[in-house]
Short mmCIF file of C-alpha atoms in Angstrom, two decimals:
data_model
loop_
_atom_site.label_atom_id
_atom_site.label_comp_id
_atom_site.label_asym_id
_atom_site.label_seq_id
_atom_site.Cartn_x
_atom_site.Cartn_y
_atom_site.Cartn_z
CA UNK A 1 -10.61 -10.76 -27.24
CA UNK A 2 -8.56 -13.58 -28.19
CA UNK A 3 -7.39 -12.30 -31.08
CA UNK A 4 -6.86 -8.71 -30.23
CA UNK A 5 -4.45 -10.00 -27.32
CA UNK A 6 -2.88 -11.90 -29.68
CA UNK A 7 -2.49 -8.74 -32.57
CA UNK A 8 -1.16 -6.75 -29.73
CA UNK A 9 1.39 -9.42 -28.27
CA UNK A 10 2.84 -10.56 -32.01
CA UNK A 11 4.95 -7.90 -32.44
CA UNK A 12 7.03 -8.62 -29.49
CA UNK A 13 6.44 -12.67 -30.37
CA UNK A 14 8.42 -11.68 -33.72
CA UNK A 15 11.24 -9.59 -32.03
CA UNK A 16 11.43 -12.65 -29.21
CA UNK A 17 12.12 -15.26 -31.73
CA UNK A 18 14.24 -13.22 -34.07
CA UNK A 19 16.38 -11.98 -31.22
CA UNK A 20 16.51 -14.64 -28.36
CA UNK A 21 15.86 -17.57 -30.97
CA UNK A 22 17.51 -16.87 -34.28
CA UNK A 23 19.93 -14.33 -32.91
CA UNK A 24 19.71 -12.61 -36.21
CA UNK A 25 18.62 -8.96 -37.06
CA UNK A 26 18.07 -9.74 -40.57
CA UNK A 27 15.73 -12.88 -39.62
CA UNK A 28 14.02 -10.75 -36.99
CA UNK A 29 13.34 -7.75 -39.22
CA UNK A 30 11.82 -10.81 -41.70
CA UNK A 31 9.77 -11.57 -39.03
CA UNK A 32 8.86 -8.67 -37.71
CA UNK A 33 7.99 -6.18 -40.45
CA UNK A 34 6.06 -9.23 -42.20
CA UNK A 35 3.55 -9.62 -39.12
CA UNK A 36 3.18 -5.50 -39.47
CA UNK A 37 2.94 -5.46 -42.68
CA UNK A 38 0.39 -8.36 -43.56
CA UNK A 39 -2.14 -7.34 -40.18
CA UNK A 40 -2.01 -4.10 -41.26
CA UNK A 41 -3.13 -4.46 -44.63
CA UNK A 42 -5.84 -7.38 -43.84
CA UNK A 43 -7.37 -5.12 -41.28
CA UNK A 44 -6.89 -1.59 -43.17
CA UNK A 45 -8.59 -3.33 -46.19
CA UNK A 46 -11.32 -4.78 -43.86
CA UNK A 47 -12.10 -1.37 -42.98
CA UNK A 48 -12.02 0.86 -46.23
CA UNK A 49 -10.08 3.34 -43.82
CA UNK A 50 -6.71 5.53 -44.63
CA UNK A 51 -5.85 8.36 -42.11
CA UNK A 52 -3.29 10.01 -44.49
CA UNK A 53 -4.48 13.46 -43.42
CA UNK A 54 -1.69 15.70 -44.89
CA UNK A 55 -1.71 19.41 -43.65
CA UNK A 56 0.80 22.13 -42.16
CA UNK A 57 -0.20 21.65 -38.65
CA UNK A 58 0.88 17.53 -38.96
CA UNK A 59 3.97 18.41 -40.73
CA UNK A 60 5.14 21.06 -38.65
CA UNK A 61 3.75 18.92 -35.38
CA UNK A 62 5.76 15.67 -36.78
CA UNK A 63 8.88 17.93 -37.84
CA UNK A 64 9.22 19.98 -34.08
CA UNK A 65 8.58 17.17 -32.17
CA UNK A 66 10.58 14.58 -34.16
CA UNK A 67 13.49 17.06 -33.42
CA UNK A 68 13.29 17.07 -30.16
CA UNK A 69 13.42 13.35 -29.69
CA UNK A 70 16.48 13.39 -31.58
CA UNK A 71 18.15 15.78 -29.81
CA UNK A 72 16.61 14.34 -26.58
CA UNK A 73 18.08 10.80 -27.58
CA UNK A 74 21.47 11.61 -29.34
CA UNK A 75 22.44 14.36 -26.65
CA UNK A 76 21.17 11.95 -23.76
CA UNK A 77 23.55 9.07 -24.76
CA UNK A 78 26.27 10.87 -26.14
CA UNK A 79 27.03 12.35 -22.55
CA UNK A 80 26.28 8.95 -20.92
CA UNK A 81 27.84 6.92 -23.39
CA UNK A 82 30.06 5.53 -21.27
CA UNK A 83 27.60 4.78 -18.13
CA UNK A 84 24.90 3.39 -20.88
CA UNK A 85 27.56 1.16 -23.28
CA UNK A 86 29.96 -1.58 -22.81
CA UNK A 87 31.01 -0.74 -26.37
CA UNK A 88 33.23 -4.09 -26.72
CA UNK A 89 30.10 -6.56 -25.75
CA UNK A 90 27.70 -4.34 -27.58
CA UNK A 91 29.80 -5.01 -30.55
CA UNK A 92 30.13 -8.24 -30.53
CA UNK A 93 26.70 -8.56 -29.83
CA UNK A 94 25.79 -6.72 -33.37
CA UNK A 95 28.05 -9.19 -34.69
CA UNK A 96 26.61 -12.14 -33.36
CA UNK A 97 23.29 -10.48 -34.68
CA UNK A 98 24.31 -9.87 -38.21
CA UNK A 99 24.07 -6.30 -37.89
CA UNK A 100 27.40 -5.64 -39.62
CA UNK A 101 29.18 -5.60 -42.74
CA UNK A 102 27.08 -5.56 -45.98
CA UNK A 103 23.72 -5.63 -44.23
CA UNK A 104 24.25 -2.37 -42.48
CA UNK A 105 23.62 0.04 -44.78
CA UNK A 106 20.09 -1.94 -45.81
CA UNK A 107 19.13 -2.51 -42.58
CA UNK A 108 19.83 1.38 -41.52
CA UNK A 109 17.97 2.26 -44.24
CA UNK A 110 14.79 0.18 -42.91
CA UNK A 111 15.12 1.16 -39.78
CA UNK A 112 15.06 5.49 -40.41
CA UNK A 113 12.11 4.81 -43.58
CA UNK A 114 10.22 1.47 -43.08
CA UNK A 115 10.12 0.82 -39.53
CA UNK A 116 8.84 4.12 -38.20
CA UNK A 117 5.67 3.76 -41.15
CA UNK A 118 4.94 0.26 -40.61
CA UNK A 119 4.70 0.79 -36.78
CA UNK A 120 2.74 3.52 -36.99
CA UNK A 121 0.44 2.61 -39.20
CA UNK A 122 0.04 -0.41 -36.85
CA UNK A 123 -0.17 0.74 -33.75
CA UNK A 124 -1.40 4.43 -34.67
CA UNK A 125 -4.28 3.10 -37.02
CA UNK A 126 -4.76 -0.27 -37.00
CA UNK A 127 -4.68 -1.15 -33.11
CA UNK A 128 -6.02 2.32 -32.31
CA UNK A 129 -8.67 1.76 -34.67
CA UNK A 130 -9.43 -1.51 -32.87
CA UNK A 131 -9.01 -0.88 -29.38
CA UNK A 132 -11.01 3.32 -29.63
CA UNK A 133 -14.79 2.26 -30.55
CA UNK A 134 -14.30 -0.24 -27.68
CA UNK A 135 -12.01 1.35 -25.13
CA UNK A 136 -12.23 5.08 -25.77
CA UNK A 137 -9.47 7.22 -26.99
CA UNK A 138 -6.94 7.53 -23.58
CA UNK A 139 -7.44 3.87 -22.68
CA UNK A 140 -6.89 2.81 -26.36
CA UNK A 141 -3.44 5.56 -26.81
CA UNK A 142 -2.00 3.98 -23.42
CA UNK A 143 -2.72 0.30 -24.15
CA UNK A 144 -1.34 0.58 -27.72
CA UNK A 145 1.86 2.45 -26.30
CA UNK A 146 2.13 0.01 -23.56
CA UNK A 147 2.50 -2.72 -26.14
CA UNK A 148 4.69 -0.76 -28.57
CA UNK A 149 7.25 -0.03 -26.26
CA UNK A 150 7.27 -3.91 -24.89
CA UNK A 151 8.92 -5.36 -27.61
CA UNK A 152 11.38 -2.58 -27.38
CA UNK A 153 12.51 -3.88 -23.99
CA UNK A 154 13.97 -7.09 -25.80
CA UNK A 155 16.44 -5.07 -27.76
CA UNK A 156 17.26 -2.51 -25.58
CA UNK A 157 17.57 -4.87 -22.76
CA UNK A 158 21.03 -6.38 -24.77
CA UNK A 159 21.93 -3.34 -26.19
CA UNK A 160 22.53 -1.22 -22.99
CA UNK A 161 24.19 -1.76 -19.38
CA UNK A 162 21.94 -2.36 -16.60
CA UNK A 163 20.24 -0.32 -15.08
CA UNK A 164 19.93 1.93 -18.82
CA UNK A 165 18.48 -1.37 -20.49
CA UNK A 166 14.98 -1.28 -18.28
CA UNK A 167 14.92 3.15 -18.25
CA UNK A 168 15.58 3.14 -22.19
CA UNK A 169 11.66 1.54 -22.32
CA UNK A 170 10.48 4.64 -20.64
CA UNK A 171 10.88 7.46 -23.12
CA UNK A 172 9.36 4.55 -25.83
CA UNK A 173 7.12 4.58 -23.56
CA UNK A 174 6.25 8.19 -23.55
CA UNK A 175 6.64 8.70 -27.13
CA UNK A 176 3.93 6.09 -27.86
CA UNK A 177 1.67 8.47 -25.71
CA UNK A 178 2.75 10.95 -27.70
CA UNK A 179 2.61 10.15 -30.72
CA UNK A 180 -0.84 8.38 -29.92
CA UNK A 181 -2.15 12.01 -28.63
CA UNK A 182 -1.01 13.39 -32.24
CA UNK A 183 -3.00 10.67 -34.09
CA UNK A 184 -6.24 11.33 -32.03
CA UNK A 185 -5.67 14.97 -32.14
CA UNK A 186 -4.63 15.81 -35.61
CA UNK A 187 -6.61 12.62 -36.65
CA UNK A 188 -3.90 11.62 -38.99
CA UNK A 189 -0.40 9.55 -38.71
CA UNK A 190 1.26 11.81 -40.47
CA UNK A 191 2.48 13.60 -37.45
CA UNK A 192 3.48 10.45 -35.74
CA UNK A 193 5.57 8.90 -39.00
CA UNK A 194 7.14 12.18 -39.57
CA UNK A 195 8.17 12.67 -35.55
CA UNK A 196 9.18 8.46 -35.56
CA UNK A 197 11.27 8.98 -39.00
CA UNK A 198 13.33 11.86 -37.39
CA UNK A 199 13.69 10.10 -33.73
CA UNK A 200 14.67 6.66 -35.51
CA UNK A 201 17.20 8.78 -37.22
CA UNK A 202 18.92 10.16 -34.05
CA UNK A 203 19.40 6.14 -32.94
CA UNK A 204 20.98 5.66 -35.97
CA UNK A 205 23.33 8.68 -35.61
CA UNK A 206 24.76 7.06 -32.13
CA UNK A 207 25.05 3.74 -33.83
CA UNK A 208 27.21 5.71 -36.82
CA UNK A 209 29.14 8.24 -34.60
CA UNK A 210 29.44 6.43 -31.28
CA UNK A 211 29.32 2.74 -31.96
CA UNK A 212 30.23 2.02 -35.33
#
């Protein structure tokens, strides 16, 4: 149990010390995309177990659904942009976090390809994959969404004005449900990585067009 609490919790350990400690994006993605990437791959190995499933249904499911959270996200904080944004501080802040001149265009590039595979493939298959034979498949999607959207609340919690910085964990929230009813329903990630790729982009299109 000890060690399932503690695969579930490092994740938001990484973001924590990157963020709060370091103060660096760069550092934090070091941290944090090295603890997916090296759990995932111990336990996938451990298991002799790929859910790759590739099929129209998942692509279309991952494609329809990925374009609603961008429109959902983009359209949401372009017409609150300036309820949700103190555009001066949140600049600085990016500053003060490295996420600006020569790393930018790297560390957009990780965010729209690598993150939204590495944390679904964590969270999607590996913690699923832990937490179903034990918990059952509802129990296991909430608790794995639960956890995916609490590191969120450490970045979002700088990045937007109060009271937008504690709602923003909701629909990261939801979308963990969601894309955790995709991977027990379609029994693949594809649907999930394709819907995260496409929602991922639409942050990055308000950092580019309203931030930036």
């Amino acid at each position: 149990m000890s060690k399932l609490l503690l695969l579930l919790l490092g994740p938001t350990i990484m973001i924590f010390l990157g963020l709060v400690t370091f103060k660096s994006v760069p550092i934090t993605f070091i941290l944090f995309y090295g603890w997916l990437l090296l759990f995932s791959i111990f336990n996938l190995r451990k298991r002799h177990q790929r859910k790759l499933i590739v099929n129209t249904k998942s692509i279309l499911v991952g494609f329809i659904s990925g374009l609603i959270c961008l429109s959902a996200i983009y359209g949401t904080v372009y017409f609150l942009k300036s309820s949700v944004f103190n555009l001066p501080e949140l600049r600085e802040l990016l500053i003060e976090w490295n996420f600006t001149g020569a790393n930018v265009f790297w560390l957009v590039l990780i965010l729209i390809f690598v993150n939204p595979i590495l944390e679904e493939i964590y969270w999607r298959e590996v913690m699923y994959g832990e937490l179903e034979s034990k918990l059952g498949a509802t129990t296991s999607i909430t608790i794995t969404a639960f956890f995916y959207s609490l590191y969120h609340l450490l970045s979002v919690y700088f990045i937007f004005s109060f009271p937008f910085n504690l709602l923003a964990v909701l629909p990261v929230f939801l979308a963990g449900l969601m894309w955790g009813f995709f991977r027990y329903k379609l029994k693949s990630i594809i649907a999930p990585i394709i819907s995260h790729v496409i929602a991922d982009l639409g942050i990055m299109l308000v950092y580019i067009n309203l931030i930036l």
